[in-house]
Structure formats: structure tokens, C-alpha cells
Coordinates of C-alpha atoms and ligand atoms in Angstrom, one line a residue:
M22 CA -49.2 -49.7 -41.9
A23 CA -45.7 -48.5 -41.9
S24 CA -45.2 -44.7 -42.1
F25 CA -42.6 -42.2 -41.6
Y26 CA -42.8 -42.6 -37.9
D27 CA -41.7 -46.4 -38.3
I28 CA -38.1 -44.9 -40.0
I29 CA -35.2 -45.3 -37.7
G30 CA -32.6 -42.9 -37.1
Q31 CA -33.1 -40.8 -40.4
K32 CA -35.2 -38.2 -38.8
Q33 CA -34.0 -35.6 -41.2
I34 CA -35.0 -37.7 -44.5
A35 CA -38.4 -38.4 -43.1
E36 CA -38.7 -34.6 -42.2
H37 CA -37.7 -33.9 -45.8
F38 CA -40.2 -36.0 -47.7
Q39 CA -42.9 -35.0 -45.0
H40 CA -42.0 -31.4 -45.8
A41 CA -42.1 -31.9 -49.8
I42 CA -45.8 -33.5 -49.5
K43 CA -47.3 -30.8 -47.1
S44 CA -45.7 -27.9 -49.1
G45 CA -46.3 -30.0 -52.5
Q46 CA -43.1 -28.8 -53.6
I47 CA -41.9 -32.2 -54.9
S48 CA -38.8 -33.0 -57.2
H49 CA -39.3 -35.1 -60.5
A50 CA -36.3 -37.2 -59.4
Y51 CA -34.6 -38.4 -56.0
I52 CA -31.7 -40.3 -55.4
L53 CA -31.3 -42.2 -52.1
D54 CA -27.9 -42.5 -51.5
G55 CA -26.8 -45.2 -48.6
E56 CA -25.3 -48.8 -47.6
E57 CA -27.0 -51.7 -48.4
G58 CA -29.6 -52.6 -45.9
T59 CA -30.3 -49.1 -44.5
G60 CA -33.7 -49.0 -45.6
K61 CA -33.5 -47.2 -48.9
R62 CA -36.6 -49.4 -50.3
F63 CA -38.4 -48.9 -47.2
I64 CA -38.0 -45.5 -47.0
S65 CA -39.0 -44.8 -50.8
R66 CA -42.2 -47.3 -50.3
I67 CA -43.7 -44.8 -47.9
F68 CA -42.9 -41.7 -49.5
A69 CA -44.6 -43.2 -52.6
T70 CA -47.4 -44.3 -50.6
A71 CA -48.1 -41.4 -48.8
L72 CA -47.6 -39.1 -52.2
Q73 CA -50.6 -41.4 -53.7
C74 CA -52.8 -41.7 -50.5
E75 CA -56.2 -40.2 -51.1
K76 CA -56.3 -38.5 -47.7
G77 CA -53.4 -36.3 -49.0
G78 CA -52.0 -36.1 -45.2
E79 CA -48.1 -36.4 -44.6
N80 CA -48.4 -40.2 -43.9
P81 CA -49.9 -42.7 -45.5
C82 CA -53.1 -43.1 -44.1
G83 CA -53.0 -47.1 -44.6
E84 CA -56.7 -47.2 -45.2
C85 CA -57.7 -45.7 -48.3
H86 CA -57.6 -47.9 -51.7
S87 CA -54.5 -46.2 -52.9
C88 CA -52.9 -47.2 -49.5
K89 CA -54.0 -50.7 -49.7
M90 CA -52.9 -51.3 -53.4
A91 CA -49.4 -50.2 -52.5
L92 CA -48.9 -52.0 -49.4
S93 CA -49.8 -55.4 -51.7
G94 CA -47.5 -54.2 -54.0
N95 CA -50.1 -53.8 -56.7
H96 CA -50.2 -50.0 -57.3
P97 CA -50.8 -49.2 -60.5
D98 CA -48.9 -45.9 -60.4
I99 CA -45.9 -46.9 -58.4
V100 CA -43.8 -49.0 -60.7
T101 CA -40.7 -50.8 -59.0
V102 CA -38.4 -51.0 -62.2
R103 CA -37.3 -55.0 -62.7
H104 CA -34.2 -56.1 -64.6
E105 CA -33.5 -59.6 -66.0
K106 CA -29.8 -59.8 -65.8
P107 CA -28.6 -59.8 -62.3
N108 CA -25.9 -56.9 -62.3
I109 CA -27.5 -55.1 -65.1
I110 CA -30.1 -52.7 -66.0
S111 CA -30.5 -52.4 -69.5
V112 CA -31.5 -49.3 -71.8
D113 CA -34.3 -51.4 -73.0
E114 CA -35.4 -52.1 -69.4
I115 CA -35.3 -48.2 -68.6
R116 CA -37.0 -47.6 -72.1
T117 CA -40.1 -49.9 -71.6
Q118 CA -40.5 -49.5 -67.8
I119 CA -40.0 -45.7 -67.7
V120 CA -39.3 -43.8 -70.7
S121 CA -42.3 -45.0 -72.4
D122 CA -44.8 -45.8 -69.4
V123 CA -44.3 -42.6 -68.1
L124 CA -46.1 -40.8 -71.0
I125 CA -49.4 -42.8 -70.3
K126 CA -51.2 -40.6 -67.7
P127 CA -51.7 -42.0 -63.9
Y128 CA -54.4 -44.4 -63.8
S129 CA -56.1 -43.4 -60.6
S130 CA -53.7 -41.0 -58.5
P131 CA -52.0 -37.7 -58.7
H132 CA -48.7 -39.2 -59.7
K133 CA -46.8 -42.0 -61.4
I134 CA -44.0 -42.8 -59.3
Y135 CA -41.0 -45.1 -60.4
I136 CA -38.5 -46.4 -58.0
V137 CA -35.4 -47.7 -59.4
P138 CA -33.7 -50.4 -56.7
D139 CA -29.5 -50.6 -57.4
A140 CA -30.2 -47.7 -59.7
T141 CA -26.1 -47.6 -60.4
M142 CA -26.2 -51.0 -62.2
M143 CA -28.0 -49.1 -64.9
T144 CA -25.8 -49.1 -68.2
Q145 CA -24.5 -45.8 -69.3
Q146 CA -27.1 -46.0 -72.2
A147 CA -30.1 -46.8 -70.0
Q148 CA -29.1 -43.7 -67.7
N149 CA -28.9 -41.5 -70.7
A150 CA -32.4 -42.8 -71.8
L151 CA -33.5 -41.9 -68.4
L152 CA -31.6 -38.4 -68.8
K153 CA -34.1 -37.6 -71.5
T154 CA -37.2 -38.4 -69.4
L155 CA -35.9 -36.1 -66.8
E156 CA -35.2 -33.2 -69.3
E157 CA -38.5 -32.9 -69.6
P158 CA -40.8 -35.0 -67.3
P159 CA -44.6 -35.0 -67.3
A160 CA -45.9 -33.1 -64.5
Y161 CA -47.2 -36.3 -62.8
A162 CA -43.7 -38.1 -62.8
I163 CA -41.5 -38.7 -60.0
I164 CA -38.5 -40.8 -60.3
I165 CA -36.9 -42.5 -57.1
L166 CA -33.1 -44.0 -57.7
L167 CA -32.0 -45.7 -55.0
T168 CA -27.9 -46.2 -54.8
D169 CA -25.4 -47.4 -52.5
N170 CA -22.7 -45.0 -54.2
K171 CA -24.6 -42.6 -56.4
E172 CA -21.1 -41.5 -57.7
K173 CA -21.0 -44.0 -60.1
L174 CA -24.2 -42.4 -61.9
L175 CA -23.7 -40.0 -64.8
S176 CA -23.0 -36.5 -63.4
T177 CA -25.8 -35.2 -65.7
L178 CA -28.3 -37.6 -63.9
L179 CA -27.0 -36.5 -60.7
S180 CA -27.3 -32.9 -61.6
R181 CA -31.3 -33.4 -62.3
S182 CA -31.8 -35.2 -59.1
L183 CA -32.5 -34.2 -55.4
S184 CA -30.3 -36.1 -53.5
L185 CA -30.5 -37.5 -50.1
S186 CA -27.9 -39.7 -48.1
I187 CA -29.0 -42.1 -45.6
K188 CA -26.6 -41.8 -42.6
P189 CA -25.5 -45.2 -40.9
V190 CA -27.9 -45.6 -37.7
R191 CA -26.6 -45.6 -34.3
N192 CA -26.1 -48.3 -32.8
S193 CA -28.3 -48.0 -29.9
L194 CA -31.1 -47.4 -32.0
I195 CA -30.6 -50.8 -33.9
K196 CA -30.4 -52.5 -30.5
E197 CA -33.7 -50.9 -29.3
Y198 CA -35.1 -51.9 -32.9
L199 CA -34.2 -55.7 -32.6
E200 CA -35.2 -55.7 -29.4
K201 CA -38.6 -54.8 -30.2
N202 CA -38.9 -56.4 -33.2
T203 CA -37.1 -59.9 -32.8
S204 CA -37.2 -62.9 -30.7
V205 CA -33.2 -62.8 -30.6
D206 CA -31.6 -63.3 -27.1
K207 CA -30.0 -60.3 -25.7
Y208 CA -26.2 -61.5 -26.0
R209 CA -26.8 -62.2 -30.2
L210 CA -28.6 -59.0 -30.2
Q211 CA -25.8 -56.5 -29.1
L212 CA -23.6 -58.5 -31.3
A213 CA -25.5 -58.2 -34.5
A214 CA -26.1 -54.5 -33.6
A215 CA -22.3 -53.8 -33.1
F216 CA -21.5 -55.7 -36.4
A217 CA -24.1 -54.1 -38.4
R218 CA -22.1 -50.9 -39.0
G219 CA -25.1 -48.7 -39.2
S220 CA -27.5 -50.9 -41.0
I221 CA -30.7 -52.1 -39.6
G222 CA -31.0 -54.8 -42.5
R223 CA -27.6 -56.1 -42.0
A224 CA -28.4 -56.3 -37.8
I225 CA -31.6 -58.3 -38.5
K226 CA -29.7 -60.7 -40.9
L227 CA -27.0 -61.2 -38.3
A228 CA -29.2 -61.8 -35.0
E229 CA -31.0 -64.3 -37.0
D230 CA -28.2 -66.2 -38.8
E231 CA -27.2 -69.3 -37.5
E232 CA -23.5 -69.6 -39.3
F233 CA -22.7 -66.2 -37.7
E234 CA -23.4 -67.5 -34.5
E235 CA -21.2 -70.5 -35.1
L236 CA -18.5 -68.3 -36.1
K237 CA -19.1 -66.3 -33.2
T238 CA -18.6 -69.7 -30.8
T239 CA -15.4 -70.8 -32.7
V240 CA -13.8 -67.1 -32.1
V241 CA -15.1 -66.8 -28.7
S242 CA -13.5 -70.8 -28.1
V243 CA -10.2 -69.5 -29.4
L244 CA -10.0 -66.5 -27.3
E245 CA -10.9 -68.2 -24.1
G246 CA -8.7 -71.4 -24.4
I247 CA -5.6 -69.8 -26.2
D248 CA -3.4 -69.6 -22.8
D249 CA -3.6 -73.3 -22.5
Y250 CA -3.0 -74.0 -26.1
G251 CA -0.2 -75.9 -27.1
M252 CA 1.3 -75.9 -30.7
S253 CA -1.3 -78.7 -31.8
E254 CA -4.3 -76.9 -30.3
I255 CA -3.0 -74.0 -32.5
M256 CA -2.9 -76.0 -35.6
D257 CA -6.3 -77.2 -34.7
A258 CA -7.7 -73.9 -34.5
L259 CA -6.1 -72.7 -37.6
K260 CA -7.7 -75.6 -39.3
K261 CA -10.9 -74.7 -38.2
A262 CA -10.4 -71.0 -38.9
A263 CA -9.9 -72.0 -42.9
E264 CA -13.4 -73.4 -42.9
F265 CA -14.4 -69.8 -42.5
K266 CA -12.8 -68.5 -45.3
D267 CA -15.3 -66.7 -46.7
K268 CA -16.0 -65.1 -43.4
M269 CA -12.5 -64.3 -42.9
S270 CA -12.7 -60.6 -42.3
D271 CA -16.0 -61.1 -39.8
Y272 CA -13.6 -63.7 -37.6
L273 CA -11.0 -61.2 -37.4
D274 CA -13.6 -58.6 -36.7
L275 CA -15.0 -60.5 -34.0
M276 CA -11.4 -60.6 -32.4
L277 CA -11.1 -57.1 -32.6
L278 CA -14.4 -56.3 -31.0
W279 CA -13.3 -58.7 -28.1
Y280 CA -10.4 -57.1 -27.7
R281 CA -12.2 -53.9 -27.5
D282 CA -14.2 -55.4 -24.6
V283 CA -11.0 -56.6 -23.0
L284 CA -9.6 -52.8 -23.2
M285 CA -13.0 -51.1 -22.1
C286 CA -13.0 -53.6 -19.1
K287 CA -9.2 -52.8 -18.0
A288 CA -9.7 -49.1 -18.5
S289 CA -12.8 -48.7 -16.5
S290 CA -13.4 -52.1 -14.6
D291 CA -16.6 -52.0 -15.7
S292 CA -18.0 -55.3 -17.4
D293 CA -21.5 -54.2 -18.0
R294 CA -21.2 -52.5 -21.1
V295 CA -19.1 -55.3 -23.1
I296 CA -20.4 -56.3 -26.3
F297 CA -19.9 -59.8 -25.7
V298 CA -22.8 -60.2 -23.3
G299 CA -22.4 -63.6 -21.5
E300 CA -18.5 -63.9 -21.7
E301 CA -18.0 -60.9 -19.2
R302 CA -15.9 -63.5 -16.8
A303 CA -13.4 -64.5 -19.4
I304 CA -13.2 -60.7 -20.6
E305 CA -12.6 -59.3 -17.2
R306 CA -10.1 -62.6 -16.6
R307 CA -8.2 -61.5 -20.1
A308 CA -8.2 -57.8 -18.8
E309 CA -6.6 -58.7 -15.7
K310 CA -4.0 -60.9 -17.3
D311 CA -2.8 -58.9 -20.2
S312 CA -1.0 -55.4 -20.1
Y313 CA -1.9 -52.8 -22.3
E314 CA 1.1 -53.1 -24.2
K315 CA 0.1 -56.9 -24.9
I316 CA -3.5 -56.2 -25.7
N317 CA -2.0 -53.3 -27.9
R318 CA 0.2 -55.8 -29.9
V319 CA -2.4 -58.2 -30.3
I320 CA -5.1 -55.9 -31.8
D321 CA -2.0 -54.3 -34.0
Q322 CA -1.4 -58.2 -35.4
I323 CA -5.3 -58.4 -35.9
L324 CA -5.1 -55.5 -38.2
I325 CA -1.9 -56.5 -40.2
T326 CA -3.9 -59.8 -40.5
K327 CA -7.0 -58.2 -41.9
K328 CA -4.8 -56.0 -44.5
R329 CA -3.5 -59.1 -45.4
L330 CA -6.7 -60.7 -46.3
D331 CA -7.5 -57.9 -48.9
S332 CA -4.0 -58.4 -50.6
N333 CA -4.2 -62.3 -50.2
V334 CA -0.9 -62.9 -48.8
N335 CA -0.2 -66.1 -47.3
L336 CA -3.3 -65.6 -44.5
E337 CA -2.2 -68.8 -42.5
L338 CA 0.9 -67.7 -41.7
S339 CA -0.5 -63.9 -40.3
L340 CA -3.4 -66.0 -38.2
E341 CA -0.8 -68.3 -37.1
M342 CA 1.3 -65.3 -35.7
L343 CA -1.9 -63.6 -34.2
L344 CA -2.4 -66.6 -32.3
L345 CA 1.0 -66.9 -31.3
T346 CA 1.0 -63.1 -30.3
M347 CA -2.2 -63.9 -28.2
K348 CA -0.4 -66.5 -26.6
G349 CA 2.3 -64.9 -25.7
K350 CA 3.9 -62.8 -22.7
Ligands
ZN21 ZN1 -54.3 -43.4 -47.9

């Protein structure tokens, strides 16, 4: 069973929770704040399981009745708040699942723990209802709010909770994790890690996502072929890019990463550390051929195109400019 040792790249948070368990200094309300996919649910579940474990250690033992119930998601004293509407946690949901429920003593454990995933979806009323509970919580109550931007919560709620922020995980740790826990090829793993912006959850998704793989293949074929493109091939490439309309930001980020590899290769003539594993030859060729000035011009144009993406200005035109810049001298 998972324990605090399995939490990757969040040593401080793991240590904080372990210390709290050991010393018995446990807050009635926690906020775990961090981007999507950074392991908030995973960490909160380990904390909750450890708190309820019959052995009373700083890690869940994984063997007692309480740990087994927690593992199967059926622990009567670990409640994960659910909501019906996709983006809203209503005041009624908070009232029935926490405010009234918390008055009933724990069934078989020392604590009664509530986990609220996506806590920022609580309406203002819902947050106010929860605040009442936090003002005079029963001794056994622990509420863990998971947020991707805690600033969206009422300041009164923030001030009554202990906030812990989950930092992005280092790239090398993400790679290591993927190597150990998935069966994806090295070249996919490398790119997924680079693309995941510190989120293990996102890295796993990307590593196994066929659509992302297809996008990568498309982008690489443009990057490799651009020198030989005539106007009609450029038009084809634009048409193909339009098929990835929803993934345009990823499309451009892949180009950025590629040119980052080219720059690194040019500066150090070392292609061992490229992100695009398997494309070393093509990247070396590009690094030999293009001047620093040209590479920087391309990178600037990618960044301009990315900006246009946000402002919805004619994207196709901007992309065409980008391809022409790549092709140019
Ligand atoms: Zn246990």
C-alpha cells in the first residue's frame, strides 16, 4: 500500500504530515494547493489513512482493518465529498456531507476526516457553511481541502486552515517515476516528462496518450522536412496543423522544445541530452545549418504565434509566417 515514502518530489509536505501524526499536532483544516495532476488526492489519502491506522505509526501499516477499508475506499470515517453538478459544490452538498455529518461521532476511528477535491468549486454559501464548522469543530474532525488556486477561497476560510503548497516536481524525478512505473519507450517518456510542467499525473497521461504521439509525429515531420518544402507543402502542413486546433498550444510547445534542443546542441555539440530522443541526427543537422540569429528568430516567431493563440488573431497567417521563417535563410 502507498505510504509517505511513495510521494515523489514533495518531501517537505510528507515530512510535515508525518511530524503532525507523530506529535499529535493535527490541524482541523488543511488546504493542499497545487496544479492539476500534482498528487493532491494521493497525498491526502495517505495522510487520512495514516491518521486512522490502528497501529498508530507515521505511515499507514497497510494491514490493519482500518487501512484495508481506506484502501478499498470504504472507510466510514474518511469521507470524500461528492457533487452532482460538474463545476459546483453546492451549499446543500456541504451541509449534508460535512456540516451535519460531522456531528455524528466517528464510527470506529479516532478521527473523522473529510476530503474536498476541487474545493474552489464550493459556492460562496457552501464555503460559509463550512466556515461555521471550522469555527467550532468537534475534536475529532479533520477537513482537507484540495485546490488548484487557493486564492479563490474566502479569506476567512484560508485563515482558519493550514495551507501547504505542492511544488512542481523536478523533471528528473518525473522521468525516474515513468521509467519505474510505466512501460513507455524512452523517447516518449522523455518528451512527456518535459511537457508535464512538474506534474506526474500529466506526465503519465501524456506518455500513454496516442493523440499526443500523433501530434509529435506531425510536428517532427514539419521540422525535419521544412527545408525542402515548396508553397504547396507549406499549405499542406497548415491544413494538417488546423486538424490539431484544440492542441495548438502543444503543437507550438513541441516546436519550442525542438528548437531548444537545437540551441543546446549548437552550444555544446552534445546531443546526448536532447528531449527528442531518437531525433538526434535531425537536430544536429539543424544546429549545423542554422545560425544562432536564425534560431532565435524562429523561437521569437513561435512565441509570437503562441501569443496570437490567446488573443484569437488570425492564427493561420501567423503559422504561415512561422513556417516561412523556419524555411528562410
Ligand atoms: Zn493500518
